[in-house]
Short mmCIF file of C-alpha atoms (C1' of nucleotides) in Angstrom, two decimals:
data_model
loop_
_atom_site.label_atom_id
_atom_site.label_comp_id
_atom_site.label_asym_id
_atom_site.label_seq_id
_atom_site.Cartn_x
_atom_site.Cartn_y
_atom_site.Cartn_z
CA MET A 114 0.00 0.00 0.00
CA TYR A 115 2.73 2.44 0.93
CA GLU A 116 6.18 1.83 -0.33
CA ALA A 117 8.89 2.08 2.29
CA PRO A 118 7.65 5.28 3.89
CA ARG A 119 10.02 7.51 5.80
CA VAL A 120 8.40 9.04 8.83
CA ARG A 121 9.76 11.07 11.66
CA PHE A 122 8.92 11.86 15.22
CA ALA A 123 10.07 15.37 16.01
CA PRO A 124 9.59 16.25 19.65
CA SER A 125 10.73 19.45 21.21
CA PRO A 126 12.68 18.96 24.44
CA THR A 127 10.63 20.28 27.29
CA GLY A 128 12.06 18.43 30.26
CA TYR A 129 9.66 15.52 30.25
CA PHE A 130 8.13 13.20 27.69
CA HIS A 131 4.47 13.89 26.98
CA VAL A 132 2.07 10.95 26.71
CA GLY A 133 0.55 12.55 23.63
CA GLY A 134 4.00 12.57 22.10
CA ALA A 135 4.37 8.92 22.98
CA ARG A 136 1.13 8.16 21.18
CA THR A 137 2.22 10.12 18.11
CA ALA A 138 5.59 8.40 18.14
CA LEU A 139 3.88 5.04 18.38
CA PHE A 140 1.60 5.73 15.43
CA ASN A 141 4.57 6.84 13.37
CA TRP A 142 6.56 3.81 14.36
CA LEU A 143 3.71 1.42 13.61
CA PHE A 144 3.09 3.04 10.26
CA ALA A 145 6.75 2.87 9.29
CA LYS A 146 7.25 -0.70 10.42
CA ARG A 147 4.01 -1.88 8.97
CA PHE A 148 5.09 -0.84 5.51
CA GLY A 149 8.76 -1.62 5.79
CA GLY A 150 9.69 2.00 6.24
CA VAL A 151 12.07 4.04 8.30
CA PHE A 152 11.42 5.87 11.56
CA VAL A 153 13.54 8.95 12.08
CA LEU A 154 13.98 10.69 15.41
CA ARG A 155 14.59 14.41 15.21
CA ILE A 156 14.88 16.82 18.06
CA GLU A 157 13.37 20.23 17.41
CA ASP A 158 15.50 22.40 19.61
CA THR A 159 15.86 25.55 17.57
CA ASP A 160 14.48 27.62 20.39
CA GLU A 161 17.38 28.19 22.75
CA ALA A 162 15.15 27.66 25.76
CA ARG A 163 14.59 24.12 24.60
CA ASN A 164 17.96 22.68 24.26
CA ARG A 165 19.45 20.80 27.10
CA SER A 166 21.15 17.51 26.60
CA GLU A 167 19.55 15.80 29.58
CA TRP A 168 16.14 16.60 28.16
CA ILE A 169 17.09 14.91 24.94
CA ASP A 170 18.33 11.89 26.86
CA GLY A 171 14.99 11.82 28.61
CA ILE A 172 13.14 11.60 25.33
CA CYS A 173 15.40 8.83 24.11
CA SER A 174 15.10 6.73 27.21
CA ALA A 175 11.35 7.13 27.38
CA LEU A 176 11.09 5.97 23.78
CA GLN A 177 13.35 3.04 24.52
CA TRP A 178 11.32 2.16 27.55
CA LEU A 179 8.23 1.99 25.35
CA GLN A 180 10.17 -0.08 22.82
CA ILE A 181 9.82 2.56 20.15
CA THR A 182 13.09 2.30 18.32
CA TRP A 183 14.39 4.74 15.77
CA ASP A 184 16.31 3.85 12.66
CA GLU A 185 17.95 7.23 12.18
CA GLY A 186 18.87 10.03 14.50
CA PRO A 187 18.44 11.59 16.85
CA TYR A 188 19.15 14.52 14.58
CA LEU A 189 19.43 17.82 16.36
CA GLN A 190 18.11 20.89 14.64
CA SER A 191 20.50 22.99 16.64
CA GLU A 192 23.30 21.35 14.66
CA ARG A 193 21.74 21.97 11.29
CA LEU A 194 21.34 25.72 11.40
CA ASP A 195 23.28 26.38 8.19
CA LEU A 196 20.73 24.35 6.26
CA TYR A 197 17.91 26.56 7.39
CA ALA A 198 19.92 29.67 6.76
CA ARG A 199 20.53 28.59 3.16
CA ALA A 200 16.85 27.90 2.60
CA ALA A 201 15.96 31.26 4.12
CA GLN A 202 18.43 33.00 1.85
CA SER A 203 17.06 31.34 -1.24
CA LEU A 204 13.54 32.28 -0.28
CA PHE A 205 14.63 35.87 0.18
CA ASP A 206 16.58 35.89 -3.08
CA ALA A 207 13.57 34.57 -4.93
CA GLY A 208 11.41 37.33 -3.51
CA LYS A 209 9.30 34.85 -1.58
CA ALA A 210 10.24 36.33 1.77
CA TYR A 211 11.11 39.74 3.12
CA TYR A 212 12.69 41.33 6.15
CA CYS A 213 10.60 43.00 8.77
CA ASP A 214 11.63 45.22 11.67
CA CYS A 215 8.25 45.59 13.32
CA GLN A 216 7.97 45.01 17.02
CA ARG A 217 5.04 43.03 18.31
CA SER A 218 3.70 46.00 20.22
CA GLU A 219 3.78 48.19 17.10
CA ILE A 220 1.91 45.61 15.11
CA ASP A 221 -0.71 45.17 17.77
CA GLU A 222 -1.23 48.89 18.01
CA ARG A 223 -1.54 49.43 14.27
CA VAL A 224 -3.91 46.53 13.91
CA LYS A 225 -6.00 47.73 16.79
CA THR A 226 -6.37 51.31 15.58
CA ALA A 227 -7.16 50.07 12.07
CA GLY A 228 -9.78 47.77 13.50
CA LEU A 229 -8.16 44.78 11.85
CA PRO A 230 -8.25 41.25 13.24
CA PRO A 231 -5.23 40.35 15.38
CA GLY A 232 -2.15 39.22 13.51
CA TYR A 233 0.47 40.69 11.23
CA ASP A 234 -0.66 43.43 8.89
CA GLY A 235 2.00 43.08 6.19
CA PHE A 236 3.55 46.43 7.01
CA CYS A 237 7.03 45.56 5.71
CA ARG A 238 5.91 43.42 2.81
CA ASP A 239 6.88 45.97 0.19
CA ARG A 240 9.45 48.06 2.04
CA GLY A 241 12.36 46.21 0.47
CA LEU A 242 14.28 45.94 3.74
CA GLU A 243 17.67 44.26 3.64
CA VAL A 244 18.95 41.82 6.19
CA ALA A 245 20.06 43.45 9.43
CA PRO A 246 20.37 42.47 13.08
CA GLY A 247 17.00 42.38 14.76
CA ARG A 248 15.09 42.03 11.54
CA ALA A 249 12.95 38.96 11.13
CA LEU A 250 12.41 37.22 7.80
CA ARG A 251 8.77 36.83 6.92
CA PHE A 252 7.20 34.63 4.31
CA LYS A 253 5.25 36.45 1.64
CA VAL A 254 1.96 34.58 1.67
CA PRO A 255 0.06 34.79 -1.64
CA LYS A 256 -2.92 37.08 -1.31
CA ASP A 257 -5.25 34.94 -3.36
CA GLY A 258 -6.14 31.35 -3.85
CA GLU A 259 -6.35 28.58 -1.33
CA THR A 260 -4.00 26.03 0.07
CA VAL A 261 -5.27 22.52 0.43
CA VAL A 262 -4.14 19.90 2.86
CA ASP A 263 -5.03 16.43 1.66
CA ASP A 264 -4.96 14.83 5.03
CA LEU A 265 -4.73 11.07 5.32
CA VAL A 266 -7.01 10.95 8.30
CA ARG A 267 -9.19 13.99 7.80
CA GLY A 268 -9.52 14.25 4.09
CA ARG A 269 -9.42 17.53 2.19
CA VAL A 270 -9.03 20.65 4.30
CA ALA A 271 -8.85 23.93 2.44
CA PHE A 272 -7.50 27.21 3.76
CA ASP A 273 -8.06 30.57 2.17
CA ASN A 274 -4.65 32.16 1.64
CA GLY A 275 -6.16 35.50 2.57
CA THR A 276 -6.58 34.26 6.13
CA ILE A 277 -2.93 33.36 6.53
CA ASP A 278 -0.60 36.08 7.83
CA ASP A 279 2.89 36.64 6.59
CA PHE A 280 4.54 34.45 9.17
CA VAL A 281 8.06 34.62 10.47
CA LEU A 282 10.62 32.17 9.10
CA VAL A 283 13.72 33.45 10.84
CA LYS A 284 13.91 35.41 14.05
CA GLY A 285 15.71 38.70 14.43
CA ASN A 286 18.54 36.80 16.14
CA ARG A 287 18.91 34.57 13.03
CA ALA A 288 17.33 31.54 14.68
CA PRO A 289 15.00 29.64 12.37
CA LEU A 290 11.42 29.05 13.38
CA PHE A 291 9.43 25.85 13.49
CA VAL A 292 7.83 26.05 10.01
CA LEU A 293 11.11 26.68 8.26
CA ALA A 294 13.26 24.16 10.10
CA ASN A 295 10.51 21.61 9.94
CA VAL A 296 10.05 21.90 6.21
CA VAL A 297 13.73 22.03 5.43
CA ASP A 298 14.42 18.95 7.52
CA ASP A 299 11.52 16.95 6.21
CA LEU A 300 12.80 17.69 2.76
CA ASP A 301 16.40 16.90 3.62
CA MET A 302 15.44 13.70 5.39
CA ARG A 303 13.15 12.71 2.54
CA ILE A 304 10.17 12.32 4.83
CA THR A 305 7.20 10.91 2.96
CA HIS A 306 4.54 11.04 5.66
CA VAL A 307 4.12 13.54 8.42
CA ILE A 308 2.03 11.99 11.18
CA ARG A 309 1.51 14.44 14.01
CA ALA A 310 -1.02 15.86 16.41
CA GLU A 311 -4.03 17.72 15.13
CA GLU A 312 -2.95 20.95 16.76
CA HIS A 313 -0.55 21.30 13.84
CA LEU A 314 -3.27 21.24 11.23
CA PRO A 315 -3.74 25.05 11.13
CA THR A 316 -0.03 25.58 10.47
CA THR A 317 0.12 22.97 7.75
CA PRO A 318 -0.95 25.30 4.92
CA LYS A 319 1.98 27.52 5.88
CA ALA A 320 4.32 24.59 5.56
CA ILE A 321 2.81 23.66 2.20
CA LEU A 322 3.32 27.21 0.99
CA VAL A 323 6.98 26.99 1.97
CA TYR A 324 7.39 23.69 0.15
CA GLU A 325 5.92 25.30 -2.94
CA ALA A 326 8.10 28.37 -2.61
CA LEU A 327 11.10 26.08 -2.39
CA GLY A 328 9.94 24.35 -5.54
CA GLN A 329 9.45 21.06 -3.71
CA LYS A 330 6.68 18.59 -3.25
CA ALA A 331 5.18 18.38 0.23
CA PRO A 332 4.95 15.05 2.02
CA GLN A 333 1.63 13.48 2.86
CA PHE A 334 0.08 14.68 6.07
CA ALA A 335 -1.89 12.78 8.66
CA HIS A 336 -3.19 14.67 11.65
CA VAL A 337 -4.20 12.50 14.55
CA PRO A 338 -6.59 13.76 17.22
CA VAL A 339 -5.17 15.23 20.38
CA LEU A 340 -5.35 13.69 23.82
CA VAL A 341 -7.53 15.60 26.27
CA ASN A 342 -8.22 15.70 29.98
CA GLU A 343 -11.55 15.08 31.71
CA LYS A 344 -12.56 18.61 30.83
CA ARG A 345 -11.88 17.88 27.19
CA GLN A 346 -8.97 20.25 26.98
CA LYS A 347 -5.71 19.39 25.32
CA LEU A 348 -3.47 17.66 27.86
CA SER A 349 -1.06 20.17 29.29
CA LYS A 350 1.81 20.03 31.70
CA ARG A 351 0.34 22.76 33.86
CA ARG A 352 -2.89 21.08 34.80
CA ASP A 353 -2.53 17.43 33.89
CA ARG A 354 -0.27 14.49 34.60
CA VAL A 355 1.35 14.10 31.22
CA ALA A 356 4.87 12.81 31.73
CA VAL A 357 5.52 9.26 30.60
CA GLU A 358 8.26 9.15 33.22
CA ASP A 359 5.67 9.72 35.93
CA TYR A 360 3.64 6.74 34.86
CA LYS A 361 6.74 4.62 34.67
CA GLU A 362 7.58 5.64 38.19
CA MET A 363 4.08 4.91 39.40
CA GLY A 364 4.58 1.34 38.33
CA PHE A 365 3.11 1.03 34.87
CA LEU A 366 4.55 -1.59 32.58
CA PRO A 367 5.67 -0.26 29.20
CA GLU A 368 3.67 -2.87 27.33
CA ALA A 369 0.53 -1.85 29.22
CA MET A 370 1.03 1.79 28.47
CA GLU A 371 1.81 1.10 24.85
CA ASN A 372 -1.24 -1.09 24.42
CA TYR A 373 -3.45 1.51 26.05
CA LEU A 374 -1.99 4.30 23.96
CA VAL A 375 -2.44 2.54 20.65
CA LEU A 376 -6.16 2.31 21.34
CA LEU A 377 -6.49 6.05 21.80
CA GLY A 378 -7.81 7.23 18.48
CA TRP A 379 -7.29 3.94 16.73
CA SER A 380 -8.96 0.60 16.91
CA PRO A 381 -8.39 -2.67 15.13
CA GLY A 382 -12.01 -2.68 13.97
CA ASP A 383 -13.14 -5.58 16.08
CA ASP A 384 -13.54 -6.22 19.79
CA ARG A 385 -9.94 -6.95 20.55
CA GLU A 386 -8.19 -4.72 23.05
CA PHE A 387 -5.20 -6.65 24.32
CA LEU A 388 -2.87 -6.57 21.40
CA THR A 389 0.66 -7.74 20.95
CA ARG A 390 3.12 -5.68 18.97
CA GLU A 391 2.89 -8.24 16.21
CA GLN A 392 -0.87 -7.84 16.02
CA GLU A 393 -0.61 -4.08 16.06
CA LEU A 394 1.89 -4.21 13.26
CA GLU A 395 -0.40 -6.42 11.27
CA LEU A 396 -3.48 -4.30 11.86
CA PHE A 397 -2.41 -0.69 12.11
CA SER A 398 -3.57 1.68 9.47
CA LEU A 399 -4.06 5.41 9.25
CA ASP A 400 -7.55 5.14 7.83
CA ARG A 401 -8.73 3.52 11.02
CA VAL A 402 -7.60 6.51 13.03
CA GLY A 403 -10.55 8.42 14.46
CA HIS A 404 -11.26 12.12 14.14
CA SER A 405 -12.25 13.18 17.60
CA PRO A 406 -10.08 13.82 20.66
CA SER A 407 -9.62 11.06 23.22
CA PHE A 408 -9.62 11.35 26.95
CA PHE A 409 -6.46 9.97 28.50
CA ASP A 410 -8.06 7.73 31.09
CA VAL A 411 -5.62 6.47 33.70
CA THR A 412 -8.27 4.17 35.14
CA LYS A 413 -8.52 2.24 31.94
CA MET A 414 -4.78 2.19 31.54
CA LEU A 415 -4.64 0.65 34.99
CA HIS A 416 -6.83 -2.15 33.73
CA PHE A 417 -4.26 -2.87 31.04
CA ASN A 418 -1.51 -2.74 33.61
CA LYS A 419 -3.23 -5.29 35.83
CA HIS A 420 -3.62 -7.55 32.88
CA TYR A 421 0.00 -7.35 31.84
CA ILE A 422 1.28 -7.71 35.38
CA SER A 423 -0.80 -10.83 35.84
CA LEU A 424 0.93 -12.28 32.79
CA LEU A 425 4.41 -11.78 34.24
CA SER A 426 6.47 -14.83 35.17
CA PRO A 427 7.87 -14.80 38.73
CA GLU A 428 11.28 -13.82 37.40
CA ASP A 429 9.85 -11.03 35.28
CA LEU A 430 7.77 -9.73 38.14
CA LEU A 431 10.83 -9.63 40.34
CA GLN A 432 12.78 -7.86 37.65
CA ALA A 433 10.04 -5.32 37.10
CA ALA A 434 9.50 -4.73 40.79
CA LEU A 435 13.17 -4.44 41.67
CA PRO A 436 13.30 -0.65 41.67
CA TYR A 437 10.49 -0.57 44.21
CA LEU A 438 11.99 -3.33 46.32
CA GLU A 439 15.39 -1.73 46.33
CA ALA A 440 13.89 1.42 47.72
CA CYS A 441 12.82 -0.51 50.82
CA ASP A 442 15.12 -0.80 53.80
CA PHE A 443 14.29 -4.49 54.28
CA TRP A 444 15.47 -5.49 50.83
CA ASP A 445 19.05 -6.64 50.42
CA GLY A 446 18.62 -8.61 47.22
CA SER A 447 20.06 -11.78 48.72
CA THR A 448 19.44 -15.17 47.18
CA GLU A 449 17.11 -16.06 50.04
CA GLN A 450 15.07 -12.93 49.59
CA ARG A 451 14.81 -13.46 45.88
CA SER A 452 13.80 -17.05 46.22
CA SER A 453 11.04 -16.40 48.69
CA PHE A 454 9.81 -13.59 46.48
CA LEU A 455 9.71 -15.94 43.53
CA LYS A 456 7.64 -18.43 45.51
CA LEU A 457 5.00 -15.87 46.31
CA ALA A 458 5.08 -14.09 42.96
CA PRO A 459 2.25 -16.08 41.34
CA GLU A 460 -0.02 -15.01 44.19
CA ILE A 461 0.78 -11.35 43.97
CA CYS A 462 0.75 -10.77 40.25
CA THR A 463 -3.04 -11.01 40.15
CA ARG A 464 -3.45 -8.77 43.15
CA ILE A 465 -1.79 -5.56 42.15
CA GLY A 466 -2.47 -2.90 39.59
CA LEU A 467 0.82 -1.08 39.90
CA LEU A 468 4.33 -2.39 40.37
CA SER A 469 4.75 0.06 43.18
CA GLU A 470 2.28 -2.03 45.17
CA VAL A 471 4.63 -5.00 45.25
CA PRO A 472 6.53 -4.13 48.45
CA SER A 473 3.38 -3.90 50.51
CA MET A 474 2.46 -7.40 49.40
CA VAL A 475 5.73 -9.01 50.38
CA ASP A 476 7.23 -6.85 53.10
CA PHE A 477 6.02 -9.20 55.85
CA ILE A 478 8.42 -11.85 54.61
CA TYR A 479 11.42 -9.64 55.13
CA GLN A 480 10.65 -7.53 58.15
CA GLY A 481 12.46 -8.70 61.25
CA GLN A 482 10.10 -6.69 63.34
CA LEU A 483 6.67 -6.89 61.75
CA LYS A 484 4.99 -3.55 61.19
CA PHE A 485 1.30 -3.74 61.91
CA ASP A 486 -1.32 -1.88 60.00
CA GLU A 487 -2.99 0.19 62.67
CA ALA A 488 -6.57 -0.52 61.68
CA ALA A 489 -5.85 -4.21 61.26
CA PHE A 490 -4.21 -4.43 64.65
CA SER A 491 -6.95 -2.63 66.49
CA SER A 492 -9.68 -4.67 64.90
CA VAL A 493 -7.94 -7.84 66.08
CA ALA A 494 -7.22 -6.37 69.48
CA SER A 495 -10.82 -5.36 69.97
CA ASP A 496 -12.02 -8.86 69.33
CA LYS A 497 -11.95 -10.78 72.59
CA GLY A 498 -11.57 -14.15 70.93
CA SER A 499 -8.37 -13.21 69.12
CA LYS A 500 -5.95 -14.14 71.86
CA ASP A 501 -7.35 -17.65 72.30
CA LEU A 502 -7.46 -18.15 68.58
CA LEU A 503 -3.82 -17.22 68.28
CA GLU A 504 -2.72 -19.42 71.16
CA ARG A 505 -4.69 -22.32 69.78
CA SER A 506 -3.20 -21.77 66.33
CA VAL A 507 0.29 -22.10 67.75
CA GLU A 508 -0.62 -25.46 69.19
CA ILE A 509 -2.16 -26.66 65.98
CA PHE A 510 0.55 -25.43 63.65
CA SER A 511 3.43 -26.60 65.77
CA SER A 512 2.14 -30.16 65.65
CA LEU A 513 2.25 -30.21 61.86
CA ASP A 514 4.67 -32.64 60.22
CA HIS A 515 5.08 -30.47 57.22
CA PHE A 516 4.54 -26.73 57.22
CA GLY A 517 3.07 -26.48 53.71
CA ARG A 518 0.12 -24.51 52.40
CA GLU A 519 -1.98 -27.60 51.89
CA GLU A 520 -1.33 -29.01 55.34
CA LEU A 521 -2.02 -25.63 56.87
CA GLU A 522 -5.28 -25.36 55.06
CA VAL A 523 -6.36 -28.88 55.99
CA ALA A 524 -5.52 -28.21 59.61
CA CYS A 525 -7.40 -24.93 59.66
CA ARG A 526 -10.45 -26.41 58.02
CA ALA A 527 -10.54 -29.21 60.57
CA TRP A 528 -10.11 -26.68 63.32
CA ALA A 529 -12.91 -24.54 61.91
CA GLU A 530 -15.11 -27.58 61.74
CA GLU A 531 -14.62 -28.59 65.34
CA SER A 532 -14.79 -25.08 66.73
CA GLY A 533 -17.79 -24.06 64.68
CA LEU A 534 -16.03 -20.96 63.44
CA SER A 535 -15.80 -20.12 59.77
CA LEU A 536 -12.46 -20.39 58.13
CA ARG A 537 -12.85 -16.79 57.17
CA LYS A 538 -13.31 -15.63 60.73
CA LEU A 539 -10.63 -17.80 62.11
CA GLN A 540 -7.94 -16.60 59.80
CA VAL A 541 -8.33 -12.90 60.58
CA PRO A 542 -6.09 -12.73 63.67
CA ILE A 543 -3.68 -15.21 62.15
CA ARG A 544 -3.35 -13.15 59.00
CA VAL A 545 -2.68 -10.03 60.99
CA ALA A 546 -0.13 -11.82 63.13
CA ILE A 547 1.67 -13.15 60.08
CA THR A 548 1.48 -10.26 57.63
CA GLY A 549 0.52 -7.32 59.81
CA LYS A 550 -2.36 -6.55 57.48
CA LYS A 551 -5.89 -7.63 56.78
CA ILE A 552 -5.35 -8.01 53.08
CA GLY A 553 -2.57 -9.69 51.20
CA PRO A 554 -1.62 -12.90 49.49
CA PRO A 555 -3.50 -16.08 50.44
CA LEU A 556 -2.71 -16.82 54.06
CA PHE A 557 -1.45 -20.36 53.77
CA SER A 558 0.88 -19.53 50.92
CA ALA A 559 2.17 -16.58 52.86
CA MET A 560 2.80 -18.81 55.87
CA GLU A 561 4.56 -21.45 53.85
CA VAL A 562 6.91 -18.86 52.40
CA LEU A 563 7.59 -17.31 55.78
CA GLY A 564 8.34 -20.67 57.30
CA SER A 565 7.19 -22.40 60.48
CA LYS A 566 9.63 -20.86 62.88
CA ALA A 567 8.84 -17.28 62.03
CA CYS A 568 5.13 -17.97 61.77
CA LEU A 569 4.95 -19.60 65.16
CA SER A 570 6.85 -16.86 66.85
CA ARG A 571 4.75 -14.14 65.22
CA LEU A 572 1.60 -15.90 66.29
CA ALA A 573 2.85 -16.19 69.84
CA GLU A 574 4.08 -12.66 69.82
CA LEU A 575 0.76 -11.17 68.83
CA ALA A 576 -0.98 -13.35 71.41
CA HIS A 577 1.43 -11.99 73.98
CA MET A 578 0.81 -8.42 72.90
CA LEU A 579 -2.91 -8.94 73.30
CA THR A 580 -2.34 -10.35 76.76
CA GLU A 581 -0.45 -7.27 77.78
CA ALA A 582 -3.12 -5.05 76.34
CA ASP A 583 -5.69 -6.63 78.61
"C1'" G B 56 -13.01 38.26 16.76
"C1'" G B 57 -11.02 35.22 12.41
"C1'" C B 58 -9.62 30.37 10.54
"C1'" C B 59 -9.83 25.14 11.22
"C1'" C B 60 -11.27 20.51 13.44
"C1'" C B 61 -14.71 17.45 16.06
"C1'" A B 62 -19.69 15.31 17.80
"C1'" U B 63 -22.39 6.98 19.36
"C1'" C B 64 -23.23 4.77 26.79
"C1'" G B 65 -19.61 8.70 32.30
"C1'" U B 66 -14.84 7.03 29.35
"C1'" C B 67 -12.26 4.41 25.01
"C1'" U B 68 -14.66 2.66 20.88
"C1'" A B 69 -17.46 -0.93 16.85
"C1'" G B 70 -20.69 0.80 13.25
"C1'" A B 71 -18.40 2.78 6.12
"C1'" G B 72 -27.75 3.32 4.12
"C1'" G B 73 -31.14 -1.93 5.54
"C1'" C B 74 -27.39 -7.25 9.51
"C1'" C B 75 -28.88 -1.81 15.03
"C1'" U B 76 -35.08 -3.28 19.50
"C1'" A B 77 -26.84 0.08 18.30
"C1'" G B 78 -21.98 -4.44 19.75
"C1'" G B 79 -17.41 -4.66 22.96
"C1'" A B 80 -14.08 -2.77 26.83
"C1'" C B 81 -13.11 0.40 31.36
"C1'" A B 82 -15.70 2.39 35.35
"C1'" U B 83 -20.33 1.40 38.11
"C1'" C B 84 -24.30 -1.86 40.45
"C1'" A B 85 -26.14 -6.90 41.71
"C1'" C B 86 -25.27 -11.96 42.13
"C1'" C B 87 -21.98 -16.43 41.90
"C1'" C B 88 -17.19 -18.35 43.24
"C1'" U B 89 -13.96 -17.64 47.45
"C1'" C B 90 -9.16 -18.33 53.50
"C1'" U B 91 -8.60 -11.80 53.13
"C1'" C B 92 -7.84 -8.99 48.80
"C1'" A B 93 -7.73 -9.82 43.89
"C1'" A B 94 -8.67 -12.75 39.66
"C1'" G B 95 -12.69 -15.27 37.22
"C1'" G B 96 -18.03 -16.06 35.92
"C1'" U B 97 -23.19 -14.29 35.20
"C1'" G B 98 -26.49 -10.38 34.84
"C1'" G B 99 -28.26 -4.97 35.23
"C1'" A B 100 -28.23 0.16 34.27
"C1'" G B 101 -26.15 3.27 30.57
"C1'" A B 102 -25.31 6.51 24.06
"C1'" C B 103 -26.49 7.73 18.12
"C1'" A B 104 -26.33 16.46 20.65
"C1'" C B 105 -30.61 19.03 18.10
"C1'" G B 106 -33.38 20.50 13.64
"C1'" G B 107 -34.17 20.09 8.65
"C1'" G B 108 -33.48 17.53 4.20
"C1'" U B 109 -32.03 13.13 0.52
"C1'" U B 110 -33.93 7.97 0.41
"C1'" C B 111 -38.64 2.77 0.19
"C1'" A B 112 -34.95 2.88 4.37
"C1'" A B 113 -30.01 7.17 8.11
"C1'" A B 114 -26.15 6.46 13.91
"C1'" U B 115 -24.34 6.09 8.88
"C1'" C B 116 -25.11 11.04 3.14
"C1'" C B 117 -26.13 16.73 2.75
"C1'" C B 118 -27.31 21.50 5.13
"C1'" G B 119 -28.05 24.30 9.44
"C1'" U B 120 -28.03 24.96 14.79
"C1'" U B 121 -25.89 24.00 19.33
"C1'" G B 122 -21.88 22.35 22.06
"C1'" G B 123 -16.67 21.24 22.64
"C1'" G B 124 -11.68 21.77 21.09
"C1'" G B 125 -7.36 23.64 18.41
"C1'" C B 126 -4.69 27.55 15.96
"C1'" U B 127 -4.29 32.68 15.58
"C1'" G B 128 3.99 33.99 18.85
"C1'" C B 129 10.46 36.63 16.43
"C1'" C B 130 7.07 28.50 20.95
"C1'" A B 131 6.85 23.73 18.84
#
RNA sequence: GGCCCCAUCGUCUAGAGGCCUAGGACAUCACCCUCUCAAGGUGGAGACACGGGUUCAAAUCCCGUUGGGGCUGCCA
C-alpha cells in the first residue's frame, strides 16, 4: 500500500516526555514498520530555551522504555542551522520572503487602531528591507487562492490564503522558526509522511506554501486527534499528569502503556483490546484513526496494567518490581530474599495494579520486626476471641509434620469444623499476626513462604501483645 | 473576533444506508465463586447532541443549529 515510507517523530525537548508525544511516536513507528519503512527521530531544539542535553536523553530513554526504536537520529536541529539559513536566503533571493523590523507591540497597536483582526498586517511586505540584526524574515503569503491539505485521516481541508498572515521564518537573532526548520528537515530527510497531532493542522498550509516556494513537493500529512483531559482540553503540563516518566515511576509496565496508547484514536475494527506488537503491526492503518479527541483515562490504563502484570512470570515480576523493592530498607537482594519472592510471585501478580504495590504485598516476609497496619491491629485487638485463637493456632501449627500450604489449610479447616467458626473468621487474627495486614496474598501460601519458625513466633508474639493489652 | 477541526453509553470505541429493538471494553451496580484482597463467571443500568433535508430505508449522506476543542507567537 505504501512503499517504504520515511516518517519522523520530532519532539521538542521540554524536560519531560508527553504521553501525547508517545502516542504520536507510536503511530509513526507502527506506520513505518508496517510498511517496511524508516522511523527517524529528530529533536526540534531551535528555540534556545529548549535545548538541554539531559532533556534529549529523557526523550530517548522514554522511547526506549516503550520499545519505540528509531532507525535514524536523533538529529538535532541545533546542529543543522546552516541548512535553514541557506533555505531562508534562497527564499529571500527569490522574492518569496522579506525582512521586517516591526515590534510586536507596534503591530498590535496598528492593527488595533485600524480595527483589523489580530495578527500581522504586512507592514514591511513591500518596504524592500535588507537583512540586518534584529530584523525577522517573513514569508510572503500569496494574497489569493487557497491552500489545500489532503490529510490522510481527515480528508481535504482547504485554507483561504487571505486568512494566513505573513509568518516569520527566521527570528531577528537569526534563529530559524518551526515552520522553516521543519520543512527544510523533512525535505532533507526525505520524509514521505508527516504523522503528528491535530494541533498542527492550522499551520500545515503555511508549511505547504513553503514547500511550494522552495519548488518542492510536500509530504503526505496525517493529523491524529489530540489527547484531552476530563474537561476535554488538550493535555497540558500545567494542569494534567502528562509525563511518561511519571507513569513509569508509578509502576506502569511499558507494554501496558503502549497497548493503552495505541487504542487512543485507533482501533483494530473488532472487539480486541489486548494486542501484541505483532498484532498491532499487522493491523495498524491510518484510515482507522478516528477524528475526535480522546480522553487519556488512567483508570482504563490501569486495567491494562493489571492484565500485563498478571501475565508476568515470577522472574519477570521480580525484575520489574526491583526498583520498588530496592527502595525498601528491608530489601538486600540476597538469594534467600529473591527465592522467597519468587515463591509468592504467582499469588501477587493477580493482586496488584501497579508495580509500586509490590513491596506492601511481600514486606512481611522480610521484616524482622513486623509492622502492623494500625486498623488491622486494632480490629484484632478489639475482638476478645483473638488471643485464644492465636494461642490455639500455635498449638495446631506446631504439631504439623510439614509446614506447607496444603497441610495448613487442611488443619485450619478441621479446626474450623470442630470449633464451629468459619475459616474466614478464624484466619483474621492469624493473618494479621503473620502479615501485619488484613489483606494480602493467600494466608497459607504466605505462611509457607515465611516458614514455620517465624510464623509460630509471630503468632505467639501477637498473642502476647494482646495479653499485655488486657 | 477570524480560521480550522470534532460530535455513538460517564470514558475508550465498533458501526463505512437496511445485519442496530446500536456491539465490545473500562468504570459502576447486583449476584456467583472464594481463606482476606484480587482474579474469574453471570447479569443490570447506561449513548447515536438538536433541527431540517435526501432515500422505500439514516447512527451512517447533505445542510443548518448547538456544544466542545485547536490555531491565531520573532514557541513547537
